[in-house]
Amino acid sequence: MTVIDTPGTAVTTTSGWTQACRQDYLIPGRGVAVLLKGGRQAALFLTTDGTLFAVGNIDPFGRAAVMSRGLVGDRGGVPVVASPLLKQAFSLIDGRCLDDDTISLPVYAVRTADGVVSVSNDPVQFVGGTA
Amino acid sequence: MERKTVVVVGHGMVGHRFVEALRSRDEAGVWQVIVLSEEKLAAYDRVGLSSYVGIWETSALALPGNDYEGDDLVQVRLGVRADSIDKAARKVTTSTGDVIGYDALVLATGSYAWVPPVPGADTEGCFVYRTLEDLDGIRATAEAAGPGAVGVVVGGGLLGLEAANALRLLGMTPHVIEYNNWLMPAQVDEGGGAILEKLVTELGLAVHTGVGTSSVEADAAAPLAEKLTVKLSDDSELRAALVVFAAGVRPRDEIAKTAGIEVGPRGGVITDLGLRTSDPSIYAIGEVAAVEGVCYGLVAPGYSTAEVVADRLLGGEGEFPGADMSTKLKLLGVDVASFGDAHAKTEGALSVVLHDAAKGTYAKLVVSDDAQTLLGGILVGDATQYSALRPLVGRPLPADPAALISPAGAELGADALPDDAQICSCNNVSKGSICGAIADGACDVPAIKSCTNAGTSCGGCVPMLKKLLEQSGVEVSKSLCEHFSQSRAELFHIIQSTGIRTFSGLIAKYGKGTGCDICKPTVASILASTSSDHILDGEQASLQDTNDHFLANLQKNGTYSVVPRMPGGEVTADQLITIGEIAKEFDLYVKVTGGQRIDLFGARVEQLPLIWKRLVDVGMESGHAYGKSLRTVKSCVGSTWCRYGQQDSVGMAVLLERRYRGLRSPHKLKLAVSGCARECAEARGKDVGVIATENGWNLYVGGNGGLTPKHAVLLAGELDDETLISYIDRYLMFYIRTADRLQRTAPWQEALEGGIDYLKAVVCDDSLGIAADLEAAMAKHVDGYKDEWAAVLEDEGKLSRFVSFVNAPEESDPTIGFDESGERKVPVLLGIPELPVSASQATEPATHGK
């Protein structure tokens, strides 16, 4: 028998976008920091398989804006960035810290148009839950 | 066979464990199980409740197997409460009006959050911290109030601090009210509580100890963020958006009480050691059970009670074994551990305390009156010794108690433990059973986990499992990381012999996945050791650790420090003036390092090239005072000035530093040259130390600082300049080719079979016939060296990476700040990490770009 409805993960909407740079400027496996309209900072990454991800730039452990300078890779197949300060790994998909599941980074939406990458000004929400 | 029915009231962690235990043992299917769950969700990980914050997805907390799929003998009724029990008729009536007959009844109703009798505690905006629903309510209120609003937590115990962390993650400013004089009074003592308070205060929590909560009042006219006024017993007031009561839990025993089952004076259903209540067909397990009058508020003893009842229902005679109330936690990232007689209640008990306020650690061991037996302890700020100390409770101490908790003290070997010592307290696994599993072929930690269950719950004992593996002579895997099964030395050989020059090429052929922060810098280092390409060229740029990527040393607030190269410590007046001018112009904090260099702190990313340019103009470069490469060659003044000097130590140090600068290695390298045996350059504390004698140079190798300092040992004596350099070339290149990742020279040469004698044979006698090859590799490095910083200045593409923001190259990072009010400039870290905003602010659909 099944007693839990597993909700799908859907991304809600955001309020506007900030242009970051041309996609071909990004080095696969490396990040850049983007100053978003409204003042937040995102760390934008191009992974080696060509996927773009953006998460919060502020390391929640070290409390400095350095996530964009972390090394990108995977842990068990999950694309991650490791903080350059104390090396905790964060999922690029949902921002979760793989070393401490009480901590996570905000996740920003990314889109490209005419070769230019933009990042959402506000973090996206993963909606789910049965309540 | 007649089938019997057991009704389980409550589907929490313990209720679920009971069903699992019963169903896995009841192979004949004697019992059918009906579970009544008041919550609408099936059993979830309540211990991990706080991890719901930020994820907000209930399925993430679901306990594995909680739907009993494919098991016809288990029925879970969600959202159905048990309302009453008719003991005589053996029937339960539910909130939906069903009447269920039972042969056995198991009460697993757990606890409820206790709210102290504070006037106004039921005001809107007051919460408890118990269920996912509570968290949803807290979240909605916090988000409506906006970021930075105050959230008050009543209770500074374990649960209170967890709740405070949840508020912090929601962007609130948490205030914690603790009636006792320090935080976590149940687990730690006053000294530990003080350190804990200091650590959590640094994380942005406000802590009020020694005060009670007098009342909560709502002000309808106030903005949401200040809706509530919380009055404290010291007459102070806090304006808050919400209040969370986390002051403790009480057993949910009302259904038992109403049915006339015996309960304890302070609550809890009284049971015997078989968990049987005053009614022989009714059992109580988990937090609602008062086993011989004692309630246990931890999940591990709860699991034990579940196992006992499952055993009893199948005719067994299991008894509750008692509980180890030791706890090890990471609260808000702060280690807290408490084990055994932590509060020194045993008569005559002595305490040994190591209180390091500067480092933020507190360690206490409680020992018997003769100081021979360990009784318990408390660790705050750093709990790495927990897994080694806890199994020793009740046993003779293997070393002086102070040494056991001192940072420079004895490291507890696994062999100090007897076979019956409990290694994994969550699952009650002894050292004997772990060693048995190893003897039966478990050859790594996952294998031990799967056959003994050790290490599967809190994970605190995993370091000890590794030690036991090593001690049993199991060859612990040398694989670099999850992406490469090879060791660093093996990868070096692969790269050297295949000519593969890219990480992607290497991982495609010899690894898997996309790499990580372990293998990428390692491969980057090997590539740098085997060629003279610029380290930021092409794909290599994406492999470098941040220090190598920005060619400077990352400091805690995201700024960098620059250490201009001064070979041998030599510097001209003009260079010194330029360094001073740079420090002034860029407002940098200046410090002379331990290696005779000058460190300039606080440079922003975009300032680095400007600083390098100034250095290049006076003939200096930025030194490799970062990364795994040659750092410095230290020297004394030598024969040119010193009355005692026997050789030109400065000249030799300059020569060596110029020769090996830019050399990438498995760990950082430091060299020193002393002009006589007085050893003013402290050469024997370095990886390579050169000491002058009347007749030439003595060469010492393998000296290291760090956690376990080592003196360098003599490799060869009385060498001329040329031989000295060729030996150092061979030594360093042999180390670079064969050491493990992050293995310093001292442990490397100790681990070589034959040790220093073998090394002498290889380096001095060329016993392997590779000396010429090693020297040629070094010559290639020396010839290919270029000023890495000047190369960036000349390359527009590389230069454009030195900005704070890709889309606003003119902007400095506004989050970087310094406090310049004190004697020295210090970085100021951000208060609260940036947080998700509520969904209501959103306007436009979004997906991850491809």
PDB file of C-alpha atoms in Angstrom, chain B residues 16 27 112 114 222 224 275 280 318 366 370 382 385 440 468 580 628 638 705 814:
ATOM      1  CA  HIS B  16       7.580   2.210  12.616  1.00  0.00           C
ATOM      2  CA  GLU B  27       8.078 -15.299   9.288  1.00  0.00           C
ATOM      3  CA  TYR B 112       3.886  16.250  23.040  1.00  0.00           C
ATOM      4  CA  TRP B 114       5.265  20.953  26.780  1.00  0.00           C
ATOM      5  CA  ALA B 222       1.911  46.746  15.596  1.00  0.00           C
ATOM      6  CA  LEU B 224       3.749  41.848  11.821  1.00  0.00           C
ATOM      7  CA  LEU B 275       7.694  -3.101  28.253  1.00  0.00           C
ATOM      8  CA  PRO B 280      -0.717  -7.748  30.380  1.00  0.00           C
ATOM      9  CA  GLY B 318      13.860  -9.926  25.606  1.00  0.00           C
ATOM     10  CA  VAL B 366      35.088  12.844  34.527  1.00  0.00           C
ATOM     11  CA  ASP B 370      41.745   7.280  41.774  1.00  0.00           C
ATOM     12  CA  ASP B 382      35.277  20.110  18.904  1.00  0.00           C
ATOM     13  CA  GLN B 385      37.577  12.616  20.346  1.00  0.00           C
ATOM     14  CA  ASP B 440      34.726 -12.353   7.815  1.00  0.00           C
ATOM     15  CA  LEU B 468      39.699  -0.679  13.238  1.00  0.00           C
ATOM     16  CA  GLY B 580      54.775  49.933   1.893  1.00  0.00           C
ATOM     17  CA  LYS B 628      50.753  23.079  -2.851  1.00  0.00           C
ATOM     18  CA  GLY B 638      75.553  33.488   6.354  1.00  0.00           C
ATOM     19  CA  GLY B 705      55.787  21.491  10.994  1.00  0.00           C
ATOM     20  CA  PRO B 814      29.597  45.213  -1.290  1.00  0.00           C
TER      21      PRO B 814
END
